GROMACS .gro file of C-alpha atoms in nm:
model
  333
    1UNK     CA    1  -4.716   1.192  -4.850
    2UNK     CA    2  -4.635   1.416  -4.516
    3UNK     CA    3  -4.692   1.722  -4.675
    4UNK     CA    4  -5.031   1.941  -4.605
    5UNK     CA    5  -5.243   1.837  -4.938
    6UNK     CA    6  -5.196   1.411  -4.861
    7UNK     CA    7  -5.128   1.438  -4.493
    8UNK     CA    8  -5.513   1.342  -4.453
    9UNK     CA    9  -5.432   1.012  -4.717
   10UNK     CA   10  -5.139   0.910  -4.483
   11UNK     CA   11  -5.346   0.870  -4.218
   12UNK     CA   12  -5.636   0.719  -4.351
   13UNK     CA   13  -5.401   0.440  -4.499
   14UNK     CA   14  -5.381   0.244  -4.198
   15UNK     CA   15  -5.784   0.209  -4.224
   16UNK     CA   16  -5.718   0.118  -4.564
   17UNK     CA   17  -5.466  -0.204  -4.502
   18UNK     CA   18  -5.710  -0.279  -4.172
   19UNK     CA   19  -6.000  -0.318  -4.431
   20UNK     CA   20  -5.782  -0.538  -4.641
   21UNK     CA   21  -5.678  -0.768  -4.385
   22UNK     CA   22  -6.100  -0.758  -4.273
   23UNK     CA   23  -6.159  -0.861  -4.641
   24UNK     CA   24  -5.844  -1.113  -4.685
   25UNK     CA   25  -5.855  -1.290  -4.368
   26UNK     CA   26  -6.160  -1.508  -4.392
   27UNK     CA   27  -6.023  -1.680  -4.664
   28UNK     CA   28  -5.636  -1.693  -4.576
   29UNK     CA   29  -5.661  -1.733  -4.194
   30UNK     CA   30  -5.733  -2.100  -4.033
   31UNK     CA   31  -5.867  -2.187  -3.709
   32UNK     CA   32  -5.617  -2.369  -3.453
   33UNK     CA   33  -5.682  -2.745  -3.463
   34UNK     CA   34  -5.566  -2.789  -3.105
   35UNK     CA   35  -5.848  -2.496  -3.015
   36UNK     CA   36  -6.129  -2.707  -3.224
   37UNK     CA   37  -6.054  -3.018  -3.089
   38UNK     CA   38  -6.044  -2.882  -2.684
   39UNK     CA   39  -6.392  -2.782  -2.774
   40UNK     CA   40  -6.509  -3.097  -2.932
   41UNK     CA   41  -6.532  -2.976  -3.295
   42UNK     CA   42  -6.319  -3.295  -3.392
   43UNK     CA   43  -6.445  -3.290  -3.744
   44UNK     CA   44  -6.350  -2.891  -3.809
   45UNK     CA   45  -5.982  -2.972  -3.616
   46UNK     CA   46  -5.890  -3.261  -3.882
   47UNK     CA   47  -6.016  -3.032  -4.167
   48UNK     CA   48  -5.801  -2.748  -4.017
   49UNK     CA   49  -5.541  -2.993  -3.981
   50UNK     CA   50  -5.520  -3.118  -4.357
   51UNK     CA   51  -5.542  -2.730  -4.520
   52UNK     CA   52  -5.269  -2.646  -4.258
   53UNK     CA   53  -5.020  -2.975  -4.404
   54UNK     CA   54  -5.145  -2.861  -4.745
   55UNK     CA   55  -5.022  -2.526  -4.778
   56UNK     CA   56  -4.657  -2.607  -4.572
   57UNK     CA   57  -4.379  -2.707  -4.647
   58UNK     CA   58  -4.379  -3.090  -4.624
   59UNK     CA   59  -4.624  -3.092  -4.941
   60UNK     CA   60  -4.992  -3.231  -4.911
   61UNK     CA   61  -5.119  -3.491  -4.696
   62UNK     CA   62  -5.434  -3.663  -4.738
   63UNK     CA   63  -5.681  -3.738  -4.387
   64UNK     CA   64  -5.499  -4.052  -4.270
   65UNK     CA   65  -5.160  -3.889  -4.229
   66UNK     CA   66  -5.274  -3.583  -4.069
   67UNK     CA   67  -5.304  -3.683  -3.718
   68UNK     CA   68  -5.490  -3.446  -3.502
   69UNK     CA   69  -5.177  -3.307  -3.292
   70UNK     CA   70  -4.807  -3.212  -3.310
   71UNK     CA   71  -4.619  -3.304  -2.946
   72UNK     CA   72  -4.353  -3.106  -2.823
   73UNK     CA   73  -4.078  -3.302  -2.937
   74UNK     CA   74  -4.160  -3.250  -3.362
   75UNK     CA   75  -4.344  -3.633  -3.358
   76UNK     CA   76  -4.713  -3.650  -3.412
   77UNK     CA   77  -4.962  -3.785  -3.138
   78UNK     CA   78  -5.360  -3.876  -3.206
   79UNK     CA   79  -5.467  -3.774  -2.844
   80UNK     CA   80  -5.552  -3.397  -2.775
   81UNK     CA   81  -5.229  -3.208  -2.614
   82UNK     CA   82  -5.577  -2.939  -2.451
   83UNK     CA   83  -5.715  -3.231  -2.283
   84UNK     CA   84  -5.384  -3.403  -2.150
   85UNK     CA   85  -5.221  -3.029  -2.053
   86UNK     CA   86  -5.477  -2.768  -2.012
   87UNK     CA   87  -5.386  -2.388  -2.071
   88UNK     CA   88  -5.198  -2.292  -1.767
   89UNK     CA   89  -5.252  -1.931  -1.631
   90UNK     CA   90  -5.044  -1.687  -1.562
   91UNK     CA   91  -5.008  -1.706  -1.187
   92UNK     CA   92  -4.935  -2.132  -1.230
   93UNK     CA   93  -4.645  -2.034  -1.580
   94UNK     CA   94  -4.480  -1.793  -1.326
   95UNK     CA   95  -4.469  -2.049  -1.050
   96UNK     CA   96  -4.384  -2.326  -1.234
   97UNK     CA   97  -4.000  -2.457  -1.143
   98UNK     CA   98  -3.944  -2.572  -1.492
   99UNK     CA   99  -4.094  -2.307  -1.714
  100UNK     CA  100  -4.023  -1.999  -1.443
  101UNK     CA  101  -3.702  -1.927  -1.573
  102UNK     CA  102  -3.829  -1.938  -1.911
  103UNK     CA  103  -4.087  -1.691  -1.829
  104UNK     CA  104  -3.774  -1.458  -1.689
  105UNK     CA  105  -3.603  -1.450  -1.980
  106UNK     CA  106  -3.870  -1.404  -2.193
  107UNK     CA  107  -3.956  -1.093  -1.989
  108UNK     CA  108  -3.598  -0.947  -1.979
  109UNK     CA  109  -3.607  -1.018  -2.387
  110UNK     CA  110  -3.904  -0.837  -2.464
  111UNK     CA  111  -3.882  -0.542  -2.180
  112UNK     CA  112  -3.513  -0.507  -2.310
  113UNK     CA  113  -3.670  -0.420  -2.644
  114UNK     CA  114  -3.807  -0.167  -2.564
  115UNK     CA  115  -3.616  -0.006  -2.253
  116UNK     CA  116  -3.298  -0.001  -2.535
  117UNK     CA  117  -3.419   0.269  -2.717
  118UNK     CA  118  -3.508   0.174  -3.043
  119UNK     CA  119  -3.834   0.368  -2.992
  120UNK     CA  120  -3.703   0.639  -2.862
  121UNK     CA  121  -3.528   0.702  -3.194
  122UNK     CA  122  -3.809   0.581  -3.444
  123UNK     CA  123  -4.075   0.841  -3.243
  124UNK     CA  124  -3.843   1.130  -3.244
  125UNK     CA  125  -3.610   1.068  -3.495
  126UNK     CA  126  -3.628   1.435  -3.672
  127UNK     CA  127  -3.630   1.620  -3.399
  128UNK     CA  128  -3.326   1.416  -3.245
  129UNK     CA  129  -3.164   1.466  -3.621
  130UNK     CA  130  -3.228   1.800  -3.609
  131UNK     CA  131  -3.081   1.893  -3.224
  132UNK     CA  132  -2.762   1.686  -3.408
  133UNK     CA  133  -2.707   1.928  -3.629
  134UNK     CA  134  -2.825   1.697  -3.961
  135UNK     CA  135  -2.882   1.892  -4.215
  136UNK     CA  136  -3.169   1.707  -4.346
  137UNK     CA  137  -3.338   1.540  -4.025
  138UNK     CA  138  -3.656   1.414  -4.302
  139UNK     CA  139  -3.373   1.218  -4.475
  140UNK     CA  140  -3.226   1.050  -4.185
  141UNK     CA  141  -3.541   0.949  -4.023
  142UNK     CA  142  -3.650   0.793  -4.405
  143UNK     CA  143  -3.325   0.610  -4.387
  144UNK     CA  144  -3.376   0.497  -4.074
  145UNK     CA  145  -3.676   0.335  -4.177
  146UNK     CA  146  -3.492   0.205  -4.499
  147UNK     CA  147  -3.251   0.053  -4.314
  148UNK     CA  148  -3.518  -0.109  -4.013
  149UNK     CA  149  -3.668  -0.255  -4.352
  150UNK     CA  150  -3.375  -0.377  -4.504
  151UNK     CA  151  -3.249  -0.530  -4.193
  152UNK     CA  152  -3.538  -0.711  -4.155
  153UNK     CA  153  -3.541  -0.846  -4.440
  154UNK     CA  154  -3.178  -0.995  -4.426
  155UNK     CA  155  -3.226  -1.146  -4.061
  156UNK     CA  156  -3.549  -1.329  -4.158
  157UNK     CA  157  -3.379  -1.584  -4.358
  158UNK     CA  158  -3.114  -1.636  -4.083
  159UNK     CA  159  -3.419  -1.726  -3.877
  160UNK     CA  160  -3.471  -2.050  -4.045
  161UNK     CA  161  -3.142  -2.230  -3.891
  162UNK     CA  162  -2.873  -1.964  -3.757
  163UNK     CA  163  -2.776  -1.984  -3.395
  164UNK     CA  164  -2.985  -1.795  -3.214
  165UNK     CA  165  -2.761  -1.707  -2.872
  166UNK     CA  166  -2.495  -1.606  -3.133
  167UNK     CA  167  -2.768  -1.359  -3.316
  168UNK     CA  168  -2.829  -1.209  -2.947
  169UNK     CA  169  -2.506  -1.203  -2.895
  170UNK     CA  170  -2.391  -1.031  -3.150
  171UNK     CA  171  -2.688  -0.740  -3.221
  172UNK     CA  172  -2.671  -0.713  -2.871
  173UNK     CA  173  -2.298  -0.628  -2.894
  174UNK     CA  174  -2.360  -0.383  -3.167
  175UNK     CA  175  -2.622  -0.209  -3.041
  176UNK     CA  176  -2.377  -0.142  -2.709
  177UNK     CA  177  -2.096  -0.056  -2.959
  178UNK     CA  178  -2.356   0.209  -3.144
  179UNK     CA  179  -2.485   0.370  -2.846
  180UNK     CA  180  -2.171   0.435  -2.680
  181UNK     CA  181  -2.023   0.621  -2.981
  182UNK     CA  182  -2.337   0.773  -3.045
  183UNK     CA  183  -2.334   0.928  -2.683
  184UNK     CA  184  -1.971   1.029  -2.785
  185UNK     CA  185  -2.081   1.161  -3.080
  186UNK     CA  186  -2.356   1.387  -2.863
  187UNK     CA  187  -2.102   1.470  -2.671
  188UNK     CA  188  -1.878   1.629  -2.890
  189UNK     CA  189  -2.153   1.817  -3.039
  190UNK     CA  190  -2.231   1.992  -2.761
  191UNK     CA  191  -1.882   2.079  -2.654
  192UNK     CA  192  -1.892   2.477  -2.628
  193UNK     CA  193  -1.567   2.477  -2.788
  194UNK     CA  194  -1.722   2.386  -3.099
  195UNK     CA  195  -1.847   2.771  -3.124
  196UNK     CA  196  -1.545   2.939  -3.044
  197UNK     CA  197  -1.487   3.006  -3.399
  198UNK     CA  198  -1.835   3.111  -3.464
  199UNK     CA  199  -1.833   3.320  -3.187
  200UNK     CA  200  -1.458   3.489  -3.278
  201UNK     CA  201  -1.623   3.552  -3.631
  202UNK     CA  202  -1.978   3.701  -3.519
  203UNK     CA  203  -1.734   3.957  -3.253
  204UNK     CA  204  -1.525   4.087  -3.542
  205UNK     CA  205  -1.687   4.447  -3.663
  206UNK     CA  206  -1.756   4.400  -4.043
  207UNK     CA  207  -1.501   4.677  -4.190
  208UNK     CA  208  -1.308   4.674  -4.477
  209UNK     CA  209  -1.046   4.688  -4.291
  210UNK     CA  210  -1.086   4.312  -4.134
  211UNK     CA  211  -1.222   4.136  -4.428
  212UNK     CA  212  -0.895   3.937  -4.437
  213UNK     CA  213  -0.931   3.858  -4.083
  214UNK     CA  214  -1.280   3.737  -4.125
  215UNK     CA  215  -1.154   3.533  -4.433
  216UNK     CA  216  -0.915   3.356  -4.259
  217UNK     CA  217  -1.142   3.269  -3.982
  218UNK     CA  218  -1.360   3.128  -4.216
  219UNK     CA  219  -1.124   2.947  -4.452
  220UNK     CA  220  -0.949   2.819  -4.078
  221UNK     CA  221  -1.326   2.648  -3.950
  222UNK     CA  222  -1.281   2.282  -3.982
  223UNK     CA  223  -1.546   2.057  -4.163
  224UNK     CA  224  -1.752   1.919  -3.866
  225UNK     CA  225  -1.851   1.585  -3.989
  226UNK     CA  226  -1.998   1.437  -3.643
  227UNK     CA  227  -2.350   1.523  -3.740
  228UNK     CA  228  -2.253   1.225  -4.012
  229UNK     CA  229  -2.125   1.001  -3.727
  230UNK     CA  230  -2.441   1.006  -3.549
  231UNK     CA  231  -2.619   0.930  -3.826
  232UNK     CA  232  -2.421   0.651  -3.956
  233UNK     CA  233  -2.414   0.509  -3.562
  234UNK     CA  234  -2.811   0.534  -3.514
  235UNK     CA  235  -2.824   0.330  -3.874
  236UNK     CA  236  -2.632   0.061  -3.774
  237UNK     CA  237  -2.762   0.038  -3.436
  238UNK     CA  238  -3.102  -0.009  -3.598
  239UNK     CA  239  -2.959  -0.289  -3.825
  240UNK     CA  240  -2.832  -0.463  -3.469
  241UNK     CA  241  -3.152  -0.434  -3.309
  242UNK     CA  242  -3.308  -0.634  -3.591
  243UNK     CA  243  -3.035  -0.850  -3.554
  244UNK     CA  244  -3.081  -0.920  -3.191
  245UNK     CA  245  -3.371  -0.766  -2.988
  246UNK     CA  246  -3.590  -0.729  -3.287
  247UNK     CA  247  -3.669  -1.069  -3.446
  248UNK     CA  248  -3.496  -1.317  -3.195
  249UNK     CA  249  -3.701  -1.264  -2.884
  250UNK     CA  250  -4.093  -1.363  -3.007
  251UNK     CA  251  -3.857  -1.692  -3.235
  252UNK     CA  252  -3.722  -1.806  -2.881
  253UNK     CA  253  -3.999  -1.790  -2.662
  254UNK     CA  254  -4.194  -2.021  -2.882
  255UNK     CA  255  -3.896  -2.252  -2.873
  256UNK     CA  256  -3.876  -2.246  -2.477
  257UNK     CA  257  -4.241  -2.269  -2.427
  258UNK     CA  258  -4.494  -2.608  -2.473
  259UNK     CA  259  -4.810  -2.486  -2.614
  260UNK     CA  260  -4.983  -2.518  -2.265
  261UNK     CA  261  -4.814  -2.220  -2.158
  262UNK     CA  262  -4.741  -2.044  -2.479
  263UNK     CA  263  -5.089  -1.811  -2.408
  264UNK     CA  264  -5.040  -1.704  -2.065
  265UNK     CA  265  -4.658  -1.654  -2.101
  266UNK     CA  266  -4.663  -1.457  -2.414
  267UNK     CA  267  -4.996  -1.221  -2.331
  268UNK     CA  268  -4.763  -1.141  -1.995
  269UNK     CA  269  -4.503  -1.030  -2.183
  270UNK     CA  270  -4.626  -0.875  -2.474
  271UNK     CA  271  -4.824  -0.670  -2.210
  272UNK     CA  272  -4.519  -0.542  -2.060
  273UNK     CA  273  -4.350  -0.511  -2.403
  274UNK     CA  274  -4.614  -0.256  -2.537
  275UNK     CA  275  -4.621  -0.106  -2.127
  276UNK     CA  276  -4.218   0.014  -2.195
  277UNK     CA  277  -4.298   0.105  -2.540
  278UNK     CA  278  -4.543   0.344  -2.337
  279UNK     CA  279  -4.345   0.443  -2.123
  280UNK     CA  280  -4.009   0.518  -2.323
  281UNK     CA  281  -4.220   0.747  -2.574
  282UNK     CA  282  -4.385   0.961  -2.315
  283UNK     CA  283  -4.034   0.980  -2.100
  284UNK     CA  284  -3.785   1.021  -2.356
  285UNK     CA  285  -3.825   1.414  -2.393
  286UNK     CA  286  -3.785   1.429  -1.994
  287UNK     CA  287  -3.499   1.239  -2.024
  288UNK     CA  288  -3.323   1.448  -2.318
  289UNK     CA  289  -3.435   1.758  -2.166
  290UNK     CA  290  -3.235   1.619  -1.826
  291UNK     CA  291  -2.966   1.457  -2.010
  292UNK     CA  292  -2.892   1.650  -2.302
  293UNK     CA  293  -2.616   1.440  -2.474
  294UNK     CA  294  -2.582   1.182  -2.170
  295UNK     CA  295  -2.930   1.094  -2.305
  296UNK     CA  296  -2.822   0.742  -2.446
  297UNK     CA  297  -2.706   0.637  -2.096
  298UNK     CA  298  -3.021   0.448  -1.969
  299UNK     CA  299  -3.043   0.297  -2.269
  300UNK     CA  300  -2.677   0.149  -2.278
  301UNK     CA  301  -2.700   0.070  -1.919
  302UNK     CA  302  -3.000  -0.160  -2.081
  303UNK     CA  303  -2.877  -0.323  -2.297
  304UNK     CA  304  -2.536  -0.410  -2.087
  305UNK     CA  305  -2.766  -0.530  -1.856
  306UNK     CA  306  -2.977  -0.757  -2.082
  307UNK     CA  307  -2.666  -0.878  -2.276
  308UNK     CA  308  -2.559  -1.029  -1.955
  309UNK     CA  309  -2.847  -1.169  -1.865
  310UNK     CA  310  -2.901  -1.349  -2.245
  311UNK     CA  311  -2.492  -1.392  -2.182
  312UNK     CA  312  -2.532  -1.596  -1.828
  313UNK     CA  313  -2.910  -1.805  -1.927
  314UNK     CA  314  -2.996  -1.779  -2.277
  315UNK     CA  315  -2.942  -2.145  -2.401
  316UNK     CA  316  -2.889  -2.256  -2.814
  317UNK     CA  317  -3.249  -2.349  -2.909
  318UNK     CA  318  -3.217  -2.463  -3.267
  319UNK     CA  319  -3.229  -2.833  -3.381
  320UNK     CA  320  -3.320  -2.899  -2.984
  321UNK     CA  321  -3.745  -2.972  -2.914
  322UNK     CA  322  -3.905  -2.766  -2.618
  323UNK     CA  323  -3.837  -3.006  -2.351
  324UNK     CA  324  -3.441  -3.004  -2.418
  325UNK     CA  325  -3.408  -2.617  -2.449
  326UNK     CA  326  -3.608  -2.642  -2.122
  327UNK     CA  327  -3.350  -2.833  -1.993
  328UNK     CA  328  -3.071  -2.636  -2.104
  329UNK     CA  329  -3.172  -2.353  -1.951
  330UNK     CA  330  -3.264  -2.508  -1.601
  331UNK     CA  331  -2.874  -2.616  -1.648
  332UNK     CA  332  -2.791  -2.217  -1.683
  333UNK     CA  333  -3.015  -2.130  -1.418
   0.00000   0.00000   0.00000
């Protein structure tokens, strides 16, 4: 659709979906019990309660088996969790001794998805395919997407009860693995040696007399497949992104959080998530401009950095309730 005629369909499509959702939601969404209830609407929070056992996965429930709250620990609990722990703020989550550290990593998680350069690539990804020599930058940025797609649709089920310290691990791993060759890749591409033969071939006067010469020139240029390498290298660093920094982040911070602090901890850092998504799109052509191929640096000196961190803190949080991950952590700490 990015051509002139349905340019102005591609962008009303987001309107589109939006209207959907406006349409869909009042019949698909429900309202949080726990909210109800900490505003008295007891009656609204149990029928909340029931349509939300209904529809999950441990099959339907009739009113005297949903109890009004879940605790921390998976077991159920008839008094209100709002009226025992009210919503902490910001300022009290931050200097909390036992969820403070949470709150760190959390931050390094979700600043360290963006400040790794995953944007960088998704908003510029033809132009940067086209500076690499690709000969089709449309193609690789629709793969890219393919693949961000794909990906995410692999790690999702892994979500249910893979380790998640071992996903970070890993994606984390690749994604340092991807960028450094990419950089290398860059690198090489910009190596003025690369146009020697170019240059030896656009010198030589076009007479018949050094046709030959130009031939064998030619026939003497090697095949320069690194334009390929940095393709294949931004695909798969993609595919490690959703494999780590991606998915894993918002799945762990509900696991280290109890729902008192879940509001104030994740508005915080989803703040400074979309702040170094701002950030990273408006510097990024500053920084390639600077750079040139050395532009990947920041972004692997990122991701060293916050594959430490997750390395050094980042506790196992499945099969363990809030309180123990919690715990684990403080251990780390």
């Amino acid at each position: 659709m990015a051509t002139t005629d349905l340019y102005g369909w591609l962008l009303l499509s987001p309107t589109l979906f939006s209207l959907l959702q406006l349409f869909v939601a009042p019949f698909a969404l429900v309202e949080s019990p726990n909210w109800l209830r900490s505003r008295g609407y007891e009656q609204q929070a149990q029928k909340a309660s029931l349509r939300l056992a209904t529809t999950s996965s441990i099959g339907p429930m009739d009113d005297e088996k949903v109890l009004p709250t879940i605790v921390e620990d998976g077991s159920f609990d008839a008094g209100s969790i709002s009226a025992a722990h009210p919503n902490l703020s910001l300022l009290e989550v931050a200097k909390d001794p036992q969820l403070a550290p949470a709150f760190f990593l959390l931050l390094v998680m979700l600043i360290g998805q963006q400040l790794c350069g995953i944007n960088a690539l998704f908003f510029y990804s033809t132009d940067f395919f086209k500076l690499a020599g690709l000969e089709n930058p449309m193609l690789g940025t629709l793969m890219c997407s393919g693949v961000n797609v794909l990906a995410v649709a692999v790690v999702l089920p892994m979500l249910v009860s893979t380790a998640r310290r071992k996903m970070m691990m890993w994606g984390l791993g690749g994604m340092l693995f991807s960028a450094s060759i990419l950089t290398a890749a860059l690198v090489l591409l910009d190596d003025p040696s690369n146009e020697e033969v170019d240059s030896v071939e656009a010198n030589l006067p076009t007479t018949p007399f050094n046709a030959i010469e130009i031939e064998a020139v030619v026939a003497l240029e090697p095949v320069n497949y690194t334009p390929m390498v940095v393709l294949a290298v931004v695909l798969s660093f993609i595919a490690a992104f959703e494999l780590s920094l991606g998915l894993v982040p918002w799945i762990i911070g509900t696991e280290l959080f109890p729902t008192h602090a879940k509001g104030a901890a994740f508005s915080c850092a989803s703040g400074a998530n979309w702040f170094a998504t701002f950030i990273i799109g408006i510097a990024f052509p500053a920084i390639q401009s600077s750079l040139g191929p050395y532009c990947f640096l920041p972004f692997i000196a990122s991701v060293f950095l916050t594959l430490v961190i997750c390395y050094l803190l980042l506790p196992e949080t499945v099969g363990f309730s809030t309180a123990e991950n919690l715990d684990h952590l403080h251990k780390k700490w």
